[in-house]
Amino acid sequence: MSAASDENAAPAARRGPRGLPVLGVARDLRRDPLKYFVDLMLTYGDVVWFRIGPADVVMLNEPDAVRHVLQGNHRNYHKSRFYEAFRPLLGRGIFLAEDDAWLSQRRVAVPSFGGPRFAPMAAAVASAARDLLDRWAASPDGVVDVMPEMMRVTLDAVTRAFFHLDIVGEHDALHDAFTVILRHTERRVWSPLPLPERLDAILHPEYRAAMATLDGVVDRLIDDRRRNPLESDDLLTALIAAHDGHPDGRQLLRDEVVSMIAAGHESTACALAWCLCLLSRHPEAADRLRAEADALGGAEPGFGDLARLPFARMVFDESMRLFPPVWTISRRAIAEDRIGDTVIPAGTTVMLCPYAVHRNPKHWRNPEGFDPTRFAPGGEAERVRYAWFPFAGGPRVCLGQRFAVMEAQIILTMIAQRFDLELMPGETMAPEPMITLRPRTGTRMRLVARAPQGDS
């Protein structure tokens, strides 16, 4: 299907599951959302219509249509009503902002992601990875759960790289808080008739406690920076300066910091956990990553070494094809639009599902297989644009995309330099489709220390 409009073409007939009165497909969807969306794509093709409660939803599975929504006519597509479930967590932060408010927030943040800052940011990532690996070396039983461990290292990396802060003693509390908050939010996202947020929060004290934990940590970070300002700017300094003097400045600052922390560590942590699990199941790929890491001669990777680490990037990209942390994206059509012969009425919810599109056999050979060579340097021209979009795309492409890739290359390389990781017997690698796509279980891995490289 082409995203180009053809005003003379007759509108396409709507194809998709009928669902139930009132609920639509909500009941079937909740059983196994990942399988359900893939089955919809394979059964109905490029365009699928269905209802979730009162919402009319069109699922677009063709890369040109994805490009049209995220890039070609992006101004017509705002975040859908499903994202309102994020409002208590992210408030008016950049993730949920639209139009002029979003553009203003983006302009404040962009300089912190600029090229000259990447060398010191790479050093901050390496520092966080070094602390992680030193802890692993002291592990009494040689077994780690890599999902919370990756949450810990990415949280350290983000706070050190962008906020010049070292989170001491907060990792487990933040990991547990984010887990509770995301599960609560995910339940509200897919509920056809959600309770009012305040009533829902009253009924779930564990969720209120998790939000209080998160807010307490963020408040301490902000207060510490105000008491101890830096001589040089970083993202936190820029955010404080942007919101000082605003009537709602404190709340806006909190929303921005939470948005940056949540987006900056949760998704990358999920992707890295999947990388480690997949490498354990595919020893030939693990061998190649190990050889690439050993070629550094025992030196920690820095920004100048990234070009020497193509396979680490390939592993990361392929892992995000199979298990994209942001596994579904939805938008609301502001005005009527036409994509090929499909008319999108104003108010329609448009669903884009990277998890499904990344498995479309029209664009991927052996779509369920793990094959990092798909992403070998120079192969971009052979791939259909927007058949792979784990970072979304267009003007609202993930602001931290380059940082996340660099972070993954450094962390995967440093792990490979010091340890082989083996999934413990019985671990299943089952995905849990929350707001992000985490492993549900099966991330306990045995550490096998490697001999230091570069020694005579």
Coordinates of C-alpha atoms in Angstrom, one line a residue:
M1 CA 0.0 0.0 0.0
S2 CA 1.3 3.4 -0.9
A3 CA 0.9 6.3 1.5
A4 CA 0.3 8.6 -1.4
S5 CA -3.3 10.0 -1.6
D6 CA -5.4 9.1 -4.6
E7 CA -8.6 11.1 -4.5
N8 CA -10.2 9.2 -7.3
A9 CA -9.8 5.8 -5.7
A10 CA -12.8 4.3 -3.9
P11 CA -12.3 3.9 -0.1
A12 CA -11.2 0.4 0.9
A13 CA -13.7 -1.8 2.7
R14 CA -12.9 -2.2 6.4
R15 CA -11.5 -5.5 7.3
G16 CA -10.9 -6.8 10.8
P17 CA -12.3 -8.7 13.8
R18 CA -15.9 -7.8 14.9
G19 CA -15.3 -8.1 18.6
L20 CA -18.0 -7.9 21.3
P21 CA -20.6 -5.1 21.9
V22 CA -19.2 -2.4 24.2
L23 CA -15.8 -4.1 24.8
G24 CA -14.8 -4.6 21.1
V25 CA -11.7 -6.8 21.0
A26 CA -10.5 -5.8 24.5
R27 CA -11.1 -9.3 26.0
D28 CA -9.2 -11.1 23.2
L29 CA -6.4 -8.5 23.2
R30 CA -5.7 -8.8 26.9
R31 CA -5.1 -12.6 26.7
D32 CA -2.0 -12.2 24.6
P33 CA -1.5 -8.8 23.0
L34 CA 1.7 -9.7 21.1
K35 CA 0.3 -12.7 19.5
Y36 CA -3.0 -11.0 18.8
F37 CA -1.5 -8.1 16.9
V38 CA 0.8 -10.4 14.9
D39 CA -2.2 -12.6 14.0
L40 CA -4.2 -9.5 13.0
M41 CA -1.4 -8.5 10.6
L42 CA -1.0 -12.0 9.1
T43 CA -4.8 -12.5 8.8
Y44 CA -6.0 -9.1 7.5
G45 CA -2.9 -7.6 6.0
D46 CA -1.8 -4.0 5.8
V47 CA -4.9 -2.3 7.2
V48 CA -6.9 -3.8 10.1
W49 CA -10.0 -2.1 11.7
F50 CA -11.3 -3.0 15.2
R51 CA -12.7 -1.4 18.3
I52 CA -11.3 -1.2 21.9
G53 CA -14.2 -0.1 24.0
P54 CA -15.7 3.0 22.3
A55 CA -12.5 3.7 20.3
D56 CA -12.4 3.0 16.6
V57 CA -8.8 1.8 15.8
V58 CA -7.1 1.2 12.5
M59 CA -3.9 -0.8 12.7
L60 CA -1.4 0.1 9.9
N61 CA 1.2 -2.6 9.1
E62 CA 2.7 -1.3 5.8
P63 CA 6.0 0.7 6.1
D64 CA 4.9 3.5 3.8
A65 CA 1.8 4.0 5.9
V66 CA 3.9 4.1 9.1
R67 CA 6.1 6.7 7.5
H68 CA 3.0 8.8 6.5
V69 CA 1.8 8.9 10.1
L70 CA 5.1 9.4 11.8
Q71 CA 6.7 11.7 9.3
G72 CA 4.8 12.7 6.1
N73 CA 1.7 14.0 7.8
H74 CA 2.8 13.9 11.4
R75 CA 1.1 17.2 12.3
N76 CA -2.2 15.5 11.9
Y77 CA -1.5 12.8 14.4
H78 CA -1.3 13.5 18.1
K79 CA -0.8 11.0 20.9
S80 CA -3.9 8.9 21.3
R81 CA -6.2 8.7 24.3
F82 CA -4.4 5.6 25.4
Y83 CA -1.4 7.7 26.5
E84 CA -3.6 9.6 29.0
A85 CA -2.9 6.6 31.3
F86 CA 0.7 8.0 31.4
R87 CA -0.4 11.4 32.7
P88 CA 0.0 10.7 36.4
L89 CA 3.6 9.5 35.7
L90 CA 4.8 11.9 33.1
G91 CA 2.5 14.9 33.5
R92 CA 3.2 17.7 31.0
G93 CA 6.7 16.4 30.2
I94 CA 8.1 16.1 26.7
F95 CA 6.7 12.6 26.1
L96 CA 3.1 13.7 26.2
A97 CA 3.4 17.3 25.0
E98 CA 2.1 18.4 21.6
D99 CA 2.6 21.2 19.1
D100 CA 4.3 24.4 20.5
A101 CA 4.7 23.0 24.0
W102 CA 6.5 20.0 22.7
L103 CA 8.7 22.1 20.3
S104 CA 9.7 24.4 23.2
Q105 CA 10.7 21.4 25.4
R106 CA 12.6 19.8 22.6
R107 CA 14.6 22.9 22.0
V108 CA 15.6 23.0 25.6
A109 CA 16.7 19.3 25.6
V110 CA 18.4 19.0 22.2
P111 CA 21.7 20.7 23.1
S112 CA 22.3 18.1 25.8
F113 CA 22.2 15.4 23.1
G114 CA 24.6 17.2 20.8
G115 CA 27.8 15.8 19.2
P116 CA 30.4 17.5 21.4
R117 CA 28.8 16.0 24.5
F118 CA 29.1 12.4 23.4
A119 CA 32.7 11.8 24.4
P120 CA 32.1 12.7 28.1
M121 CA 28.8 10.9 28.0
A122 CA 30.5 7.7 26.7
A123 CA 32.9 8.0 29.6
A124 CA 30.0 8.2 32.0
V125 CA 28.4 5.1 30.5
A126 CA 31.7 3.2 30.8
S127 CA 32.0 4.3 34.4
A128 CA 28.5 2.9 35.1
A129 CA 29.3 -0.3 33.4
R130 CA 32.6 -0.7 35.3
D131 CA 30.8 -0.4 38.6
L132 CA 28.2 -3.0 37.5
L133 CA 30.9 -5.4 36.5
D134 CA 32.9 -4.9 39.6
R135 CA 29.8 -5.8 41.6
W136 CA 29.3 -8.9 39.5
A137 CA 32.9 -9.9 40.1
A138 CA 32.1 -9.9 43.9
S139 CA 28.8 -11.9 43.4
P140 CA 28.9 -14.7 46.0
D141 CA 27.0 -17.3 43.9
G142 CA 27.9 -16.0 40.4
V143 CA 24.2 -15.7 39.4
V144 CA 22.5 -12.4 38.4
D145 CA 19.0 -11.4 37.3
V146 CA 19.9 -9.3 34.2
M147 CA 16.7 -7.3 33.9
P148 CA 17.0 -5.4 37.2
E149 CA 20.8 -5.3 36.6
M150 CA 20.3 -3.6 33.3
M151 CA 17.8 -1.2 34.8
R152 CA 20.5 -0.4 37.4
V153 CA 23.3 0.2 34.9
T154 CA 21.2 2.3 32.5
L155 CA 19.8 4.4 35.3
D156 CA 23.4 5.0 36.5
A157 CA 24.5 5.8 32.9
V158 CA 21.6 8.3 32.3
T159 CA 21.9 10.1 35.6
R160 CA 25.7 10.4 35.3
A161 CA 25.7 11.4 31.6
F162 CA 22.9 13.9 31.7
F163 CA 22.5 15.0 35.3
H164 CA 26.1 14.5 36.6
L165 CA 24.5 12.6 39.5
D166 CA 25.4 9.3 41.1
I167 CA 22.4 7.4 42.4
V168 CA 23.5 5.8 45.6
G169 CA 21.3 3.3 47.3
E170 CA 18.2 4.2 45.1
H171 CA 18.4 1.5 42.4
D172 CA 16.3 -1.3 43.8
A173 CA 13.6 1.1 45.1
L174 CA 13.4 2.9 41.7
H175 CA 13.3 -0.4 39.8
D176 CA 10.5 -1.7 42.0
A177 CA 8.6 1.6 41.8
F178 CA 8.8 1.7 38.0
T179 CA 7.7 -1.9 37.7
V180 CA 4.6 -1.3 39.8
I181 CA 3.8 2.0 38.0
L182 CA 4.2 0.5 34.5
R183 CA 2.0 -2.5 35.3
H184 CA -0.7 -0.2 36.7
T185 CA -0.4 2.1 33.7
E186 CA -0.5 -0.9 31.2
R187 CA -3.7 -2.2 32.8
R188 CA -5.3 1.2 32.4
V189 CA -4.1 1.6 28.8
W190 CA -5.9 -1.5 27.6
S191 CA -9.0 -1.2 29.8
P192 CA -12.0 -0.3 27.6
L193 CA -13.7 1.5 30.5
P194 CA -11.0 2.6 33.0
L195 CA -12.0 4.0 36.4
P196 CA -11.2 7.7 37.0
E197 CA -7.5 7.9 37.9
R198 CA -8.0 9.2 41.4
L199 CA -10.4 6.5 42.3
D200 CA -8.2 3.8 40.7
A201 CA -5.2 5.1 42.7
I202 CA -7.2 4.9 45.9
L203 CA -8.0 1.3 45.2
H204 CA -4.3 0.4 44.6
P205 CA -2.1 1.5 47.5
E206 CA 1.0 -0.2 46.1
Y207 CA 0.7 2.1 43.1
R208 CA 0.4 5.2 45.3
A209 CA 3.5 4.1 47.3
A210 CA 5.5 3.6 44.1
M211 CA 4.6 7.0 42.8
A212 CA 5.6 8.5 46.2
T213 CA 9.0 6.7 46.0
L214 CA 9.7 8.0 42.5
D215 CA 8.7 11.5 43.3
G216 CA 10.8 11.5 46.4
V217 CA 13.9 10.5 44.5
V218 CA 13.3 13.1 41.8
D219 CA 12.7 15.8 44.4
R220 CA 16.0 14.9 46.1
L221 CA 17.9 15.1 42.8
I222 CA 16.5 18.6 42.0
D223 CA 17.0 19.9 45.5
D224 CA 20.6 18.6 45.5
R225 CA 21.4 20.4 42.2
R226 CA 19.9 23.7 43.4
R227 CA 22.1 23.5 46.5
N228 CA 25.2 22.4 44.5
P229 CA 25.0 24.0 41.0
L230 CA 27.6 22.9 38.4
E231 CA 30.0 25.3 36.7
S232 CA 29.2 23.7 33.3
D233 CA 25.7 23.1 32.0
D234 CA 24.0 19.7 31.7
L235 CA 20.5 18.6 31.0
L236 CA 19.3 19.1 34.6
T237 CA 20.8 22.6 34.7
A238 CA 19.1 23.4 31.4
L239 CA 15.7 22.1 32.6
I240 CA 16.0 24.0 35.9
A241 CA 16.8 27.2 34.0
A242 CA 13.9 26.7 31.6
H243 CA 11.3 26.3 34.3
D244 CA 12.5 28.8 36.9
G245 CA 10.0 31.6 37.3
H246 CA 7.2 29.7 35.8
P247 CA 4.1 29.5 38.0
D248 CA 4.0 25.7 37.7
G249 CA 7.8 25.5 37.4
R250 CA 8.3 22.9 40.2
Q251 CA 5.7 20.5 38.8
L252 CA 6.9 21.0 35.2
L253 CA 10.5 20.4 36.2
R254 CA 9.4 17.2 38.0
D255 CA 7.5 16.0 34.9
E256 CA 10.5 16.7 32.6
V257 CA 13.0 15.0 34.8
V258 CA 10.8 11.9 35.2
S259 CA 10.2 11.8 31.5
M260 CA 13.9 11.9 30.8
I261 CA 14.7 9.2 33.4
A262 CA 11.9 6.9 32.4
A263 CA 12.6 7.2 28.7
G264 CA 16.3 7.2 29.1
H265 CA 16.8 4.0 31.1
E266 CA 13.7 1.8 30.9
S267 CA 13.7 1.1 27.2
T268 CA 17.5 0.6 26.9
A269 CA 17.5 -1.7 29.9
C270 CA 14.8 -3.9 28.3
A271 CA 16.7 -4.0 25.0
L272 CA 20.0 -4.9 26.8
A273 CA 18.4 -7.7 28.8
W274 CA 17.0 -9.2 25.6
C275 CA 20.5 -8.9 24.0
L276 CA 22.1 -10.9 26.8
C277 CA 19.4 -13.6 26.8
L278 CA 19.6 -13.9 23.0
L279 CA 23.4 -14.1 23.0
S280 CA 23.2 -16.9 25.6
R281 CA 20.9 -18.8 23.2
H282 CA 23.1 -18.1 20.2
P283 CA 26.7 -19.0 21.0
E284 CA 28.0 -18.2 17.5
A285 CA 26.9 -14.6 17.9
A286 CA 28.3 -14.5 21.4
D287 CA 31.7 -15.7 20.1
R288 CA 31.7 -12.9 17.5
L289 CA 30.8 -10.2 20.0
R290 CA 33.6 -11.6 22.3
A291 CA 36.2 -11.4 19.5
E292 CA 35.2 -7.9 18.7
A293 CA 35.5 -6.9 22.4
D294 CA 38.9 -8.6 22.7
A295 CA 40.2 -6.7 19.8
L296 CA 40.3 -3.6 22.1
G297 CA 43.1 -5.3 24.0
G298 CA 41.5 -5.0 27.4
A299 CA 40.9 -1.2 27.1
E300 CA 37.5 0.2 28.0
P301 CA 35.6 1.4 24.9
G302 CA 35.2 5.1 24.5
F303 CA 33.4 7.3 22.0
G304 CA 36.3 7.0 19.6
D305 CA 36.0 3.2 19.6
L306 CA 32.4 3.0 18.5
A307 CA 33.3 2.5 14.8
R308 CA 35.3 -0.6 15.9
L309 CA 32.2 -2.1 17.5
P310 CA 29.8 -2.8 14.6
F311 CA 28.7 -6.2 15.8
A312 CA 27.6 -4.9 19.2
R313 CA 25.4 -2.4 17.3
M314 CA 24.1 -5.2 15.1
V315 CA 23.2 -7.3 18.1
F316 CA 21.4 -4.4 19.7
D317 CA 19.5 -3.6 16.5
E318 CA 18.4 -7.2 15.9
S319 CA 17.3 -7.6 19.5
M320 CA 15.1 -4.5 19.1
R321 CA 13.7 -6.0 15.9
L322 CA 12.5 -9.1 17.8
F323 CA 11.7 -7.4 21.1
P324 CA 11.2 -3.7 20.6
P325 CA 10.9 -2.1 24.0
V326 CA 8.3 0.4 22.7
W327 CA 6.2 -2.4 21.1
T328 CA 3.2 -0.4 20.1
I329 CA 2.6 3.3 19.2
S330 CA -0.8 4.9 18.8
R331 CA -1.9 8.3 17.4
R332 CA -5.2 10.2 17.0
A333 CA -6.1 11.7 13.7
I334 CA -6.9 15.4 14.1
A335 CA -8.5 15.8 10.7
E336 CA -9.6 13.3 8.1
D337 CA -6.7 11.8 6.2
R338 CA -6.3 9.4 3.3
I339 CA -3.5 6.8 3.1
G340 CA -3.6 5.0 -0.2
D341 CA -7.2 3.9 -0.6
T342 CA -7.8 4.0 3.2
V343 CA -9.8 6.9 4.6
I344 CA -8.9 7.8 8.2
P345 CA -11.8 9.8 9.8
A346 CA -11.0 12.5 12.2
G347 CA -10.8 11.1 15.8
T348 CA -9.7 7.6 14.7
T349 CA -7.0 6.0 16.8
V350 CA -4.2 4.8 14.5
M351 CA -2.2 1.9 15.9
L352 CA 1.4 1.2 14.8
C353 CA 2.9 -2.0 16.2
P354 CA 6.7 -2.4 15.8
Y355 CA 6.5 -5.9 17.3
A356 CA 4.2 -7.0 14.5
V357 CA 5.7 -5.0 11.6
H358 CA 9.2 -6.3 12.6
R359 CA 7.8 -9.8 12.0
N360 CA 6.2 -9.2 8.6
P361 CA 7.5 -11.9 6.3
K362 CA 7.1 -9.6 3.3
H363 CA 10.0 -7.6 4.6
W364 CA 12.0 -10.0 6.8
R365 CA 13.3 -13.5 6.0
N366 CA 12.9 -15.9 8.9
P367 CA 11.2 -13.2 10.9
E368 CA 11.2 -15.1 14.2
G369 CA 14.9 -15.9 13.9
F370 CA 17.8 -14.0 15.6
D371 CA 20.2 -12.9 12.9
P372 CA 22.3 -9.8 13.7
T373 CA 23.8 -9.8 10.2
R374 CA 20.6 -8.3 8.9
F375 CA 22.0 -5.0 10.3
A376 CA 25.5 -5.3 8.9
P377 CA 27.0 -1.9 8.0
G378 CA 26.1 -0.9 4.4
G379 CA 22.9 -3.0 4.4
E380 CA 20.5 -0.1 5.0
A381 CA 19.7 0.3 1.3
E382 CA 18.4 -3.2 1.2
R383 CA 16.0 -2.7 4.1
V384 CA 12.5 -1.1 3.6
R385 CA 12.4 2.2 5.5
Y386 CA 10.0 1.9 8.4
A387 CA 9.9 -1.8 8.3
W388 CA 12.1 -1.3 11.5
F389 CA 11.1 1.6 13.8
P390 CA 11.9 0.8 17.4
F391 CA 12.7 4.5 18.0
A392 CA 9.5 5.6 16.3
G393 CA 10.4 8.1 13.5
G394 CA 9.9 11.5 12.0
P395 CA 10.2 14.7 14.0
R396 CA 9.3 12.9 17.2
V397 CA 11.9 10.2 16.7
C398 CA 13.4 9.3 20.1
L399 CA 15.6 12.1 21.2
G400 CA 18.0 9.7 22.9
Q401 CA 18.4 7.3 20.0
R402 CA 22.1 8.0 19.4
F403 CA 22.8 7.9 23.1
A404 CA 21.0 4.6 23.5
V405 CA 22.9 3.0 20.7
M406 CA 26.3 4.2 22.1
E407 CA 25.3 3.1 25.5
A408 CA 24.4 -0.4 24.3
Q409 CA 27.7 -0.7 22.3
I410 CA 29.7 0.2 25.3
I411 CA 27.9 -1.9 27.9
L412 CA 27.7 -5.0 25.7
T413 CA 31.4 -4.7 24.9
M414 CA 32.5 -4.3 28.5
I415 CA 30.3 -7.2 29.6
A416 CA 31.9 -9.4 26.8
Q417 CA 35.4 -8.4 27.9
R418 CA 34.9 -9.7 31.4
F419 CA 32.1 -12.3 31.5
D420 CA 30.4 -15.0 29.6
L421 CA 26.7 -15.2 30.6
E422 CA 24.6 -18.4 30.5
L423 CA 20.9 -18.6 31.0
M424 CA 20.1 -20.7 34.0
P425 CA 18.2 -24.0 33.3
G426 CA 14.5 -23.6 33.0
E427 CA 14.5 -19.9 32.1
T428 CA 12.0 -19.2 29.3
M429 CA 12.6 -15.7 27.9
A430 CA 8.8 -15.0 27.7
P431 CA 8.0 -11.4 26.9
E432 CA 5.7 -9.3 29.1
P433 CA 3.9 -6.6 27.1
M434 CA 3.7 -3.9 29.6
I435 CA 4.2 -0.3 28.5
T436 CA 7.7 -1.5 27.5
L437 CA 8.4 -5.1 26.4
R438 CA 10.3 -6.7 29.4
P439 CA 11.2 -10.3 29.8
R440 CA 8.4 -11.7 32.0
T441 CA 10.7 -14.3 33.6
G442 CA 13.9 -16.0 32.6
T443 CA 16.6 -13.4 33.1
R444 CA 18.6 -15.2 35.7
M445 CA 22.0 -15.9 34.3
R446 CA 25.2 -17.5 35.5
L447 CA 28.4 -15.4 35.3
V448 CA 31.5 -17.1 33.9
A449 CA 34.5 -14.8 34.5
R450 CA 36.9 -14.5 31.6
A451 CA 40.7 -14.1 31.8
P452 CA 41.8 -10.5 31.4
Q453 CA 42.6 -9.5 27.9
G454 CA 45.8 -7.7 26.8
D455 CA 48.0 -9.2 29.5
S456 CA 51.2 -10.9 28.5

